[in-house]
PDB file of C-alpha atoms in Angstrom:
ATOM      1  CA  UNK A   1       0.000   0.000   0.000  1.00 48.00           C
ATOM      2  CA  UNK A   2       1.221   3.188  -0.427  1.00 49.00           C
ATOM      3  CA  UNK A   3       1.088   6.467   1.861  1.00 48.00           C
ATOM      4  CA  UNK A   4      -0.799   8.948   0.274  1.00 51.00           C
ATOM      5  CA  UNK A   5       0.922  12.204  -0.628  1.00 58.00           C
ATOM      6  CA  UNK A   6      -1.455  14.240   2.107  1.00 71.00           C
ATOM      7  CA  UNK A   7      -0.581  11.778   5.372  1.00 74.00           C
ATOM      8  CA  UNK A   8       0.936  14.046   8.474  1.00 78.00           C
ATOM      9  CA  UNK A   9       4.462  13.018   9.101  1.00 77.00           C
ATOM     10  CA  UNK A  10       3.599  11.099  11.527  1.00 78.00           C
ATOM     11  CA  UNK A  11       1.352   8.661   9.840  1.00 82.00           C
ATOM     12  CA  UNK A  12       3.502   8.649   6.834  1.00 81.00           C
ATOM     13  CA  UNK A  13       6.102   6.848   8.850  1.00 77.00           C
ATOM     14  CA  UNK A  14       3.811   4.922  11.364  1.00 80.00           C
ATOM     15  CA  UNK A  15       2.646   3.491   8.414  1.00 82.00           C
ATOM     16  CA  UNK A  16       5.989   2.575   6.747  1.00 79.00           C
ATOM     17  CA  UNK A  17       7.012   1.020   9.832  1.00 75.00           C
ATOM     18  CA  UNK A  18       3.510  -1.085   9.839  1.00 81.00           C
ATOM     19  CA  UNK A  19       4.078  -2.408   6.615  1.00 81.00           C
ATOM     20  CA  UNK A  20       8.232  -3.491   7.555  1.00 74.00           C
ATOM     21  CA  UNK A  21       6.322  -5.286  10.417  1.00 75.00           C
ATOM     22  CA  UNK A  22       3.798  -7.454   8.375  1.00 80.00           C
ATOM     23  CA  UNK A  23       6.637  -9.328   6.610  1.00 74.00           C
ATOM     24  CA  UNK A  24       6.732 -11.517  10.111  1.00 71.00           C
ATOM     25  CA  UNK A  25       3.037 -12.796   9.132  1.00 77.00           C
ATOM     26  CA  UNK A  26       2.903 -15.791   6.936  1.00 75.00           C
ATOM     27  CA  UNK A  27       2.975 -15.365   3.134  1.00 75.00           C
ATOM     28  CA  UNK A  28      -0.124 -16.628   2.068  1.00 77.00           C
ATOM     29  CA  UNK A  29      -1.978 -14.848   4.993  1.00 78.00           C
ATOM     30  CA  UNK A  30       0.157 -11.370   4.166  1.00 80.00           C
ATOM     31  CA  UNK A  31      -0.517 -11.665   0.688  1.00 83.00           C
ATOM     32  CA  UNK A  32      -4.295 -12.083   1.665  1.00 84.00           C
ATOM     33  CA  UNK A  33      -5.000  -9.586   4.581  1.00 83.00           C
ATOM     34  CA  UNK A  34      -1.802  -7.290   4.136  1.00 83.00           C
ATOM     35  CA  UNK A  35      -3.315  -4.427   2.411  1.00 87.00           C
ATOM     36  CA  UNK A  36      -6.340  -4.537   4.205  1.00 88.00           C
ATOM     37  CA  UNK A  37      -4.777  -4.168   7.105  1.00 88.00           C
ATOM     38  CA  UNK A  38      -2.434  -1.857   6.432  1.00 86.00           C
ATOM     39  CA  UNK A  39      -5.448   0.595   5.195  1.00 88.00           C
ATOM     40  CA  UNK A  40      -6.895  -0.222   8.620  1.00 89.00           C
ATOM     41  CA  UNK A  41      -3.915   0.574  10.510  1.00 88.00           C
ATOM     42  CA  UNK A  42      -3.713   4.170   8.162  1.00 88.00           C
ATOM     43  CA  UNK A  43      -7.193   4.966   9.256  1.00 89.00           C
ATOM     44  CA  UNK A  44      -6.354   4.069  13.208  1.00 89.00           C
ATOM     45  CA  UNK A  45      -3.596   6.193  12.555  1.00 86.00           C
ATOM     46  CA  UNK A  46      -5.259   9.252  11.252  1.00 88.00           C
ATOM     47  CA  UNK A  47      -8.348   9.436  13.756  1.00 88.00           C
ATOM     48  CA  UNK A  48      -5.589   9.258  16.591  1.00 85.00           C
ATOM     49  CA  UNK A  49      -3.112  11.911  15.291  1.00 84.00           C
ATOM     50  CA  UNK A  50      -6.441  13.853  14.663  1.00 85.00           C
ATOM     51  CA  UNK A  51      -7.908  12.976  17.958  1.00 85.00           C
ATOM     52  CA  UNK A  52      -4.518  12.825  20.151  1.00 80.00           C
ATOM     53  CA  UNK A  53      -1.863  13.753  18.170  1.00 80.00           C
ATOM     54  CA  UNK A  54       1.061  12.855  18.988  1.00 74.00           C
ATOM     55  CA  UNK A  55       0.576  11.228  22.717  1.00 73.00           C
ATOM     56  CA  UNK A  56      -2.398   9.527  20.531  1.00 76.00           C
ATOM     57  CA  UNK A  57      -0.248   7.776  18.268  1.00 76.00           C
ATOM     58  CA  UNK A  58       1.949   6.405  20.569  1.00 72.00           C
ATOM     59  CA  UNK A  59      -1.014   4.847  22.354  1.00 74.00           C
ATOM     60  CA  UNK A  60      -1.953   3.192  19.141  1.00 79.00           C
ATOM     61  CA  UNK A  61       0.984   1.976  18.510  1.00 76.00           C
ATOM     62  CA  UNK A  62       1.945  -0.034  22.235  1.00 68.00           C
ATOM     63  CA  UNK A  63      -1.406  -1.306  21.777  1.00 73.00           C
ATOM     64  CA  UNK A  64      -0.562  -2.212  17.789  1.00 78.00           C
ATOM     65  CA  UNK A  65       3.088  -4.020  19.395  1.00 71.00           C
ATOM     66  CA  UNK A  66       1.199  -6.134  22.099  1.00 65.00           C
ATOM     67  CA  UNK A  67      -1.485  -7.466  19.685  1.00 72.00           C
ATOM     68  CA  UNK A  68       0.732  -8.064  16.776  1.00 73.00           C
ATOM     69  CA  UNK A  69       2.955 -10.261  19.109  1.00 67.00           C
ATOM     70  CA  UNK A  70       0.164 -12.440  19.917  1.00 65.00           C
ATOM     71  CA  UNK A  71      -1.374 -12.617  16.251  1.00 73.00           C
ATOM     72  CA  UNK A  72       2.124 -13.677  14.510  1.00 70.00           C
ATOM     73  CA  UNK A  73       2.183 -16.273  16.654  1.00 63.00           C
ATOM     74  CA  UNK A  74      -1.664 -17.472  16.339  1.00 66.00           C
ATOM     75  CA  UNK A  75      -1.225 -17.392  12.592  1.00 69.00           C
ATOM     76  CA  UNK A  76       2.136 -18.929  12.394  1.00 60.00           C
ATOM     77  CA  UNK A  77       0.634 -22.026  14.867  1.00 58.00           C
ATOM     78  CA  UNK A  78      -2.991 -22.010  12.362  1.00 63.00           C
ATOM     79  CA  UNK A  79      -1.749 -21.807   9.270  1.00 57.00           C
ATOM     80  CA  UNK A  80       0.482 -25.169   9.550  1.00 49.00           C
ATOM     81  CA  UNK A  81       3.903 -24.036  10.584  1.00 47.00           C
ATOM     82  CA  UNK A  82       3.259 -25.416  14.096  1.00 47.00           C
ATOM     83  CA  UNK A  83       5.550 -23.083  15.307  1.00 52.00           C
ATOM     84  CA  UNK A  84       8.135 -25.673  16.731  1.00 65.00           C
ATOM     85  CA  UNK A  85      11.562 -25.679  18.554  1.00 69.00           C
ATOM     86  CA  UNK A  86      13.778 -24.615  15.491  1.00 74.00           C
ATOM     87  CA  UNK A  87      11.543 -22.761  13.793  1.00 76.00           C
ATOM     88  CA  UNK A  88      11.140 -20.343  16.870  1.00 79.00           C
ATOM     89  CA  UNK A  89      14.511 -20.543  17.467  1.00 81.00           C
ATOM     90  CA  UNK A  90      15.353 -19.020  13.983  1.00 82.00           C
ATOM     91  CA  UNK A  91      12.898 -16.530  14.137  1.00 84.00           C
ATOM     92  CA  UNK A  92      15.147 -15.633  17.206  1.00 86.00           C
ATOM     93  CA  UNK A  93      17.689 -15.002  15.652  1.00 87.00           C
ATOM     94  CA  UNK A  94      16.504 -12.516  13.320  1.00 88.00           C
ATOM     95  CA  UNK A  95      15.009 -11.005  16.083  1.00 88.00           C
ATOM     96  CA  UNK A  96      18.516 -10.964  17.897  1.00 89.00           C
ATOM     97  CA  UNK A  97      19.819  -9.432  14.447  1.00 90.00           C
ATOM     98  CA  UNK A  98      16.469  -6.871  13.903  1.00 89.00           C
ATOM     99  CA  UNK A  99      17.178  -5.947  17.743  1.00 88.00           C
ATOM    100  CA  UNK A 100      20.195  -4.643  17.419  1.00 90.00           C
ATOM    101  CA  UNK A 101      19.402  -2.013  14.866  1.00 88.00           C
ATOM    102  CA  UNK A 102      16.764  -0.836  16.712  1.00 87.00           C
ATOM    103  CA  UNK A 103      18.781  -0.943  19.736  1.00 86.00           C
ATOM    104  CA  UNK A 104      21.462   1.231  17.897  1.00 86.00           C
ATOM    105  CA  UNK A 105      18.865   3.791  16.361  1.00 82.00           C
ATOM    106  CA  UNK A 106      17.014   4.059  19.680  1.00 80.00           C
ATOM    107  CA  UNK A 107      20.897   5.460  20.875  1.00 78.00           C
ATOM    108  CA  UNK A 108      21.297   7.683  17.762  1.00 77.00           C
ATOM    109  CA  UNK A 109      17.482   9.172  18.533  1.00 74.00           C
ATOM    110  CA  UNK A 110      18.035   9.579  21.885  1.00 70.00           C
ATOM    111  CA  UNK A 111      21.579  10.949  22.103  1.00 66.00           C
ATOM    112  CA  UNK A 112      20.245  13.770  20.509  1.00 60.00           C
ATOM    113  CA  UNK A 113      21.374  16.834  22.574  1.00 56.00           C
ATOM    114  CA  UNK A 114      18.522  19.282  21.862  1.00 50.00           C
ATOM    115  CA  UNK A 115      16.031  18.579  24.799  1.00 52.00           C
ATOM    116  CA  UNK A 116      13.037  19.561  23.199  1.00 56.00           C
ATOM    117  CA  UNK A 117      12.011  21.076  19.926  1.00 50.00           C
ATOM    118  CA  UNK A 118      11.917  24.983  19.559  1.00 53.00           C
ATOM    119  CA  UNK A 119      12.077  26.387  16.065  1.00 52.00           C
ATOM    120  CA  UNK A 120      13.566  29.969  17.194  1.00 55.00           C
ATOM    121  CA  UNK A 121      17.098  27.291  18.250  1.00 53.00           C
ATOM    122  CA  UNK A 122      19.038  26.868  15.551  1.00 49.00           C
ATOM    123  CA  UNK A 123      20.646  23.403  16.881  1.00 52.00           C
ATOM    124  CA  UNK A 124      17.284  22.543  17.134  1.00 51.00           C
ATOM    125  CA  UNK A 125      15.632  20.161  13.863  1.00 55.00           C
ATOM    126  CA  UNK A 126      12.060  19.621  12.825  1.00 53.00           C
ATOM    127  CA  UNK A 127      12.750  15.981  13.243  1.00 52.00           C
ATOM    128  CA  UNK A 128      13.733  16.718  17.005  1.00 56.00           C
ATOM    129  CA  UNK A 129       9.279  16.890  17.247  1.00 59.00           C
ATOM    130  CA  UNK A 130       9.104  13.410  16.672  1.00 60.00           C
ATOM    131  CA  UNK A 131      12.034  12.065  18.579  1.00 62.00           C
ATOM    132  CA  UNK A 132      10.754  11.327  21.691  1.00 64.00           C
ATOM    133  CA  UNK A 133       8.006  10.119  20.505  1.00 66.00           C
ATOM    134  CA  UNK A 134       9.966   7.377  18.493  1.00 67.00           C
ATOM    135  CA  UNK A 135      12.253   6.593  20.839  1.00 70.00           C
ATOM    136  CA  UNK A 136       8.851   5.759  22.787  1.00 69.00           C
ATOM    137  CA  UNK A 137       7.896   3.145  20.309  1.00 74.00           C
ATOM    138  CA  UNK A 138      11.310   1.551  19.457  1.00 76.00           C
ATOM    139  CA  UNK A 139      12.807   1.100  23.051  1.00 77.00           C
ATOM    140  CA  UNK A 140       9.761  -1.804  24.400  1.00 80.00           C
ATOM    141  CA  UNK A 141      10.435  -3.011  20.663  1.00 83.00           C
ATOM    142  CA  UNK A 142      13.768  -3.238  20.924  1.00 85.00           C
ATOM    143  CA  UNK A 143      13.740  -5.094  24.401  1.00 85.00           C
ATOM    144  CA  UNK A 144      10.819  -7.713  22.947  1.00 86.00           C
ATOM    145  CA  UNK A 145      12.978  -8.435  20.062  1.00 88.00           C
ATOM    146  CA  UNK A 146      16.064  -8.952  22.439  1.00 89.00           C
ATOM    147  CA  UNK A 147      13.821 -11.232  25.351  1.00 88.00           C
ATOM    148  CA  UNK A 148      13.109 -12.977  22.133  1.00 88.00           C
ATOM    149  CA  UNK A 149      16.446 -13.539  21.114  1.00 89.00           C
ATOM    150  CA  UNK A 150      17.393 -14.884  24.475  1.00 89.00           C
ATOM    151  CA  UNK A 151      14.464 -16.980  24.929  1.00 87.00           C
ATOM    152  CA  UNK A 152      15.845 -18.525  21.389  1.00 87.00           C
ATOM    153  CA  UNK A 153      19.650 -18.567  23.056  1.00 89.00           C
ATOM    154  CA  UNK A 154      18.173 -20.312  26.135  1.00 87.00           C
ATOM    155  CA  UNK A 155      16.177 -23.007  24.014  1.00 84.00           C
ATOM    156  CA  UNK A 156      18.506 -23.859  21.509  1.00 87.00           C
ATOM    157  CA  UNK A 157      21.102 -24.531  24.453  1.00 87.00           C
ATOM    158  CA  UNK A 158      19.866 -25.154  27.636  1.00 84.00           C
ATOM    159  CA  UNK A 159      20.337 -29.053  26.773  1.00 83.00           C
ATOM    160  CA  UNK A 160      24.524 -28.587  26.123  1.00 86.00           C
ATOM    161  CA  UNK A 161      25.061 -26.036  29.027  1.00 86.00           C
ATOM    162  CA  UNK A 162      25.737 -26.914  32.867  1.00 88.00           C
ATOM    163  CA  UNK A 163      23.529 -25.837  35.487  1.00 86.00           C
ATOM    164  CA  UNK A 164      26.085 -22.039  35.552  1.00 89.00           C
ATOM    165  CA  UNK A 165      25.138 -21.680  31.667  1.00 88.00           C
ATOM    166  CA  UNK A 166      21.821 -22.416  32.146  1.00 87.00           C
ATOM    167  CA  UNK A 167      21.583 -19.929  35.112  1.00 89.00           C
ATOM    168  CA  UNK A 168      22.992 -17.415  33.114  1.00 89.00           C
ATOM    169  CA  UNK A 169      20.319 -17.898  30.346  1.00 89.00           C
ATOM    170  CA  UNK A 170      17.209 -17.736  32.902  1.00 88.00           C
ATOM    171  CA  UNK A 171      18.981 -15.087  34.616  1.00 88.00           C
ATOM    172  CA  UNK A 172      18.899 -13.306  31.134  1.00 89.00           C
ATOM    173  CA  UNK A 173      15.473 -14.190  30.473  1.00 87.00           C
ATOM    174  CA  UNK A 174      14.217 -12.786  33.457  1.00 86.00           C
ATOM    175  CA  UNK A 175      16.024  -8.900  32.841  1.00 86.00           C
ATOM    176  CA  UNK A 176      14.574  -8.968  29.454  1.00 85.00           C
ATOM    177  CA  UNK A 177      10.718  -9.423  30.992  1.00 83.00           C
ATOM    178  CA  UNK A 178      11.636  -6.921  33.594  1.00 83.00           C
ATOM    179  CA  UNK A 179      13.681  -4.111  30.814  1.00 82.00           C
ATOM    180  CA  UNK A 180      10.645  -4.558  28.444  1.00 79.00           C
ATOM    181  CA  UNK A 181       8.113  -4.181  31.914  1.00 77.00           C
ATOM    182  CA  UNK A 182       9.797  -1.454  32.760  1.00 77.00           C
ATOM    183  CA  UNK A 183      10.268   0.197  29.642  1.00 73.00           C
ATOM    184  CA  UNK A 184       6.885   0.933  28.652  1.00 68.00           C
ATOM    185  CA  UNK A 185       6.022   3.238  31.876  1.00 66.00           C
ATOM    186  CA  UNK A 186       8.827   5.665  30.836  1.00 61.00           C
ATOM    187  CA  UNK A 187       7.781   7.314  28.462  1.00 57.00           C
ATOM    188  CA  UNK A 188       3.938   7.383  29.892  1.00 56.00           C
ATOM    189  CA  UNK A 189       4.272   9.366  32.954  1.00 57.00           C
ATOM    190  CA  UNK A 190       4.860   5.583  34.540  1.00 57.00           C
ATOM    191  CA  UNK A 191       6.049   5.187  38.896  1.00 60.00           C
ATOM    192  CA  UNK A 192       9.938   6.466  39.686  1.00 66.00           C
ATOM    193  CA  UNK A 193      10.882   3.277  40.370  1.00 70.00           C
ATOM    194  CA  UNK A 194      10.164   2.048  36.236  1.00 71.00           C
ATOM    195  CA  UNK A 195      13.728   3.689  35.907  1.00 76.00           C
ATOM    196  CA  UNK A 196      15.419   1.567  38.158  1.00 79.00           C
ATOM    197  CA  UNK A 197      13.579  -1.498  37.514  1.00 79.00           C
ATOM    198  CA  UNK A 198      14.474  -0.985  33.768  1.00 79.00           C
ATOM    199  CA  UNK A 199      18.363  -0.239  34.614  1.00 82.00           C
ATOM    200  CA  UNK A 200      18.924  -3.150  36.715  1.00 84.00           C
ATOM    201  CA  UNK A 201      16.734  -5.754  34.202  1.00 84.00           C
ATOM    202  CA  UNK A 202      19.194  -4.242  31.419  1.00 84.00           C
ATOM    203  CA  UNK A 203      22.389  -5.110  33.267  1.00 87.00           C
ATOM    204  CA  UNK A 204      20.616  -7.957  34.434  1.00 89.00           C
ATOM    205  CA  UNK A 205      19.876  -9.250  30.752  1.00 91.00           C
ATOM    206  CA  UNK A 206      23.662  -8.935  29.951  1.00 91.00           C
ATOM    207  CA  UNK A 207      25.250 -10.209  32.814  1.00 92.00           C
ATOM    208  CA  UNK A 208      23.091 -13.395  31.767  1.00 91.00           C
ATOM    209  CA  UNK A 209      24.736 -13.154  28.293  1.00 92.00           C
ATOM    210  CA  UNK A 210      28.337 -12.805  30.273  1.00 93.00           C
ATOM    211  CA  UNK A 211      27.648 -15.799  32.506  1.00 92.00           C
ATOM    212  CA  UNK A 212      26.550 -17.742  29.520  1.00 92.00           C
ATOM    213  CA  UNK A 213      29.682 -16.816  27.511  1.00 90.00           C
ATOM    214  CA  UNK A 214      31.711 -18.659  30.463  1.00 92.00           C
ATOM    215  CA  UNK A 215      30.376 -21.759  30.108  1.00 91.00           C
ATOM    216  CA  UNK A 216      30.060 -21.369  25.667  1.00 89.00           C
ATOM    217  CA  UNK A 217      34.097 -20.899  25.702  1.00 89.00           C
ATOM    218  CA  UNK A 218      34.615 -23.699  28.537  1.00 89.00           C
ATOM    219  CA  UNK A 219      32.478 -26.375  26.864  1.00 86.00           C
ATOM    220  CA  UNK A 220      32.785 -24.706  22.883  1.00 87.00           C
ATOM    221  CA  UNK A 221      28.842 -24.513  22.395  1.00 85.00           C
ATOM    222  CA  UNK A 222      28.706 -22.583  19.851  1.00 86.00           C
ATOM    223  CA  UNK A 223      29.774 -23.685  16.251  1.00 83.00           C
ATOM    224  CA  UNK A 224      32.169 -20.433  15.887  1.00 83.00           C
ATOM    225  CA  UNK A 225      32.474 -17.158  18.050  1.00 86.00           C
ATOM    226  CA  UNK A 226      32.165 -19.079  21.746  1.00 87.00           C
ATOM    227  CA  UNK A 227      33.566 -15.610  23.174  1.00 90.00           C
ATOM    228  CA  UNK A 228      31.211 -13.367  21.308  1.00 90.00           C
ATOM    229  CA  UNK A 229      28.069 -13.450  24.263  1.00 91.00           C
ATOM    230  CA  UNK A 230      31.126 -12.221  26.435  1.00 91.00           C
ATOM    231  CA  UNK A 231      32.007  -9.655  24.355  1.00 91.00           C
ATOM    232  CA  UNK A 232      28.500  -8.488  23.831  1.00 91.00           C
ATOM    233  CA  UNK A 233      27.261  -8.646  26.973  1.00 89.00           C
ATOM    234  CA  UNK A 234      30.245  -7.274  28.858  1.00 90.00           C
ATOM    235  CA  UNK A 235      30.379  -3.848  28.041  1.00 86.00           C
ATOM    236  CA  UNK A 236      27.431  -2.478  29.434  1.00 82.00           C
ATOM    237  CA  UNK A 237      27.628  -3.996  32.886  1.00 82.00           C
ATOM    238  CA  UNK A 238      30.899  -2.503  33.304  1.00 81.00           C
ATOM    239  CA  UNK A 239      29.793   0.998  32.343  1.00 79.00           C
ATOM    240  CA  UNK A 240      26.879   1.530  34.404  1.00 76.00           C
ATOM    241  CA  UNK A 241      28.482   0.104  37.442  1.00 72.00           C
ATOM    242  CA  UNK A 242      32.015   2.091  36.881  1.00 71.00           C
ATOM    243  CA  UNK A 243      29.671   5.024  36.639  1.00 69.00           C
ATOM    244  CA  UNK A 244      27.165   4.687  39.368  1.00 66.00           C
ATOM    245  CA  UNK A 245      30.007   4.083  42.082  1.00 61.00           C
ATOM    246  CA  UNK A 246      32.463   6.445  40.891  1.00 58.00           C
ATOM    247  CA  UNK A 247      30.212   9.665  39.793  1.00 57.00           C
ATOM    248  CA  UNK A 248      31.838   9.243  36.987  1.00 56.00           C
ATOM    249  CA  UNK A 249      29.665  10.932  33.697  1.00 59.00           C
ATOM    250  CA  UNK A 250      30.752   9.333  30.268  1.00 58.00           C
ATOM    251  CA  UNK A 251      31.591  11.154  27.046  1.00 64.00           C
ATOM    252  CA  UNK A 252      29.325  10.628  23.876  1.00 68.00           C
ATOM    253  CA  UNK A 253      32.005   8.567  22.304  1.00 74.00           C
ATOM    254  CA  UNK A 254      32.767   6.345  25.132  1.00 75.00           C
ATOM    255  CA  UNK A 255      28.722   5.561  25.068  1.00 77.00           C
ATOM    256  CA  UNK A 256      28.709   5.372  21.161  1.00 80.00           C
ATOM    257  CA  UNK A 257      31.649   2.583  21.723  1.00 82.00           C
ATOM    258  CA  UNK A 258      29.892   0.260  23.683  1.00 83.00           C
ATOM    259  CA  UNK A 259      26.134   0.950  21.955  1.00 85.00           C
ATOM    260  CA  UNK A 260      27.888  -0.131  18.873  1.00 88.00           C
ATOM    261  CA  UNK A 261      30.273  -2.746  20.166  1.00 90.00           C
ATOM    262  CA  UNK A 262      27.189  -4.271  21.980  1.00 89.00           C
ATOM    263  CA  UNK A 263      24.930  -4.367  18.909  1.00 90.00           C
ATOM    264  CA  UNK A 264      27.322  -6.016  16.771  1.00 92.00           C
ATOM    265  CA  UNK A 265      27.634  -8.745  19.153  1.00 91.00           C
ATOM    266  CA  UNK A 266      24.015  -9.152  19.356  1.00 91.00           C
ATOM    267  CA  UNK A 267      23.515  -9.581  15.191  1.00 91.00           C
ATOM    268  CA  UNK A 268      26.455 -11.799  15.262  1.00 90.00           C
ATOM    269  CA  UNK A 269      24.945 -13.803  18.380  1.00 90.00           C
ATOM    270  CA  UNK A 270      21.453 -13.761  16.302  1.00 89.00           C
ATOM    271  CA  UNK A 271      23.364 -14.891  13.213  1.00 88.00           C
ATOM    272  CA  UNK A 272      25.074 -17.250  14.914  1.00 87.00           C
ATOM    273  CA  UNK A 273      21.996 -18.669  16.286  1.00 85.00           C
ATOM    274  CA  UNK A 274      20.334 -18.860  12.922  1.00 83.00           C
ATOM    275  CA  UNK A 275      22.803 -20.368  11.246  1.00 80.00           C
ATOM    276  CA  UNK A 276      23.248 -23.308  14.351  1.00 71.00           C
ATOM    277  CA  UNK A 277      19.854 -24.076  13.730  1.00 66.00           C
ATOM    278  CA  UNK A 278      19.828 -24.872  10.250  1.00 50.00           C
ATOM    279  CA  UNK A 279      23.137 -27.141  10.736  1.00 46.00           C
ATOM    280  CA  UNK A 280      21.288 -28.862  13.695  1.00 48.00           C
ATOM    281  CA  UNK A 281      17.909 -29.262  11.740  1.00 43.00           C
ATOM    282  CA  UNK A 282      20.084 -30.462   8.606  1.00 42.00           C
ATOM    283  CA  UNK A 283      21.906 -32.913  10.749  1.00 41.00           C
ATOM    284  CA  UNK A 284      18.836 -34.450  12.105  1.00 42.00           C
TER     285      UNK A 284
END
């Protein structure tokens, strides 16, 4: 479907980001129901910029994220796939891989150092409007693709890990739930504590990632890269706890480091995860 020429901004790229998202749906259904429901989704998108503007629109859209969780997976499990253990572990990888872009544009929105949008300030863009309001939609994305991914991780080897590797993988797990919990509230006027509880399920998510590393280089789990959830999931930890104890405010190119560092260890992990699959499927 295409935009027409007259859509707000907003709804222009609402709906550009709907269509990217209907790819996860199965081809025979997206080929039946696509444009339908992407015209739907443009006329949900229009009455709530009219209605709401803004604020509106980022309503719709949590709401839009929740329910088109649950209806990829109802149509994936209807239409025959029977969503099993390697299929959903694939899919996790591409999330893994899909995460980590987000993950690295939700930095590049947000590091942004105009706090809000005035047209007299010449630093100031007309993108800088939408901004916040992006970076309200992509960040619970970004942390269901990545409790995805390590749901995937923690399938696909919870069988060849000890008891420390498969703590690590729960404990991961568990500080994706609580980031993507946590993250929703932020940007909705949510409790003081949301913060917090989002901070500590993020380092929580990648300690798990750390702890799992241990045991992947020990025991060689992985088919290549056995340091690479180390690698990823190290950075961050160290940061925020070097920083909280010492006072100590980073630079924007010590944070650009490990943003980037850390999501090119989670595509490679979500590559890497793909591409064990298919050699375990083809072996079987």
């Amino acid at each position: 479907m295409k935009n027409l020429i007259n859509d707000p901004s907003p709804v222009a790229l609402s709906i550009s980001l709907y269509e990217m998202l209907l790819a996860a749906y199965p081809s025979g259904f997206r080929q039946e129901y696509g444009m339908h429901m992407a015209q739907v989704f443009r006329d949900c998108c229009l009455r709530s910029y009219r209605l709401g503007g803004l604020p509106g629109m980022l309503n719709l859209w949590i709401l839009t994220l929740i329910d088109f969780t649950k209806s990829v997976l109802e149509e994936h499990l209807q239409r025959g796939i029977h969503m099993s253990k390697s299929t959903f572990i694939r899919l996790s990888g591409w999330a893994l891989v899909l995460g980590a872009v987000t993950f690295m544009v939700t930095w590049l929105i947000s590091s942004r150092d105009v706090p809000e949008y005035n047209p007299n300030n010449f630093l100031s863009k007309p993108i800088d409007l939408y901004l916040e309001y992006a970076s309200a939609i992509l960040l619970p994305a970004t942390f269901l693709l990545l409790l995805v991914g390590m749901i995937g991780l923690y399938l696909r080897y919870r069988d060849d890990t000890n008891s420390f590797g498969k703590f690590g993988l729960i404990a991961g797990v568990l500080g994706g739930v609580i980031s993507l919990g946590a993250s929703i509230p932020l940007f909705t006027n949510g409790p003081d504590w949301s913060w917090t509880a989002w901070m500590v399920g993020f380092v929580l998510y990648f300690l798990g990632l750390v702890v799992f590393g241990i045991t992947a280089v020990r025991d060689k789990l992985l088919p290549r890269w056995n340091a690479l959830p180390i690698l990823t999931g190290i950075w961050f930890p160290i940061l925020i706890i070097v920083s909280s104890q010492m006072e100590w405010e980073t630079s924007q190119f010590i944070d650009l480091g490990v943003f980037l560092l850390t999501a090119i260890g989670l595509a490679g992990l979500g590559f890497t995860l793909k591409s064990d699959t298919h050699e375990e499927v083809a072996l079987a």
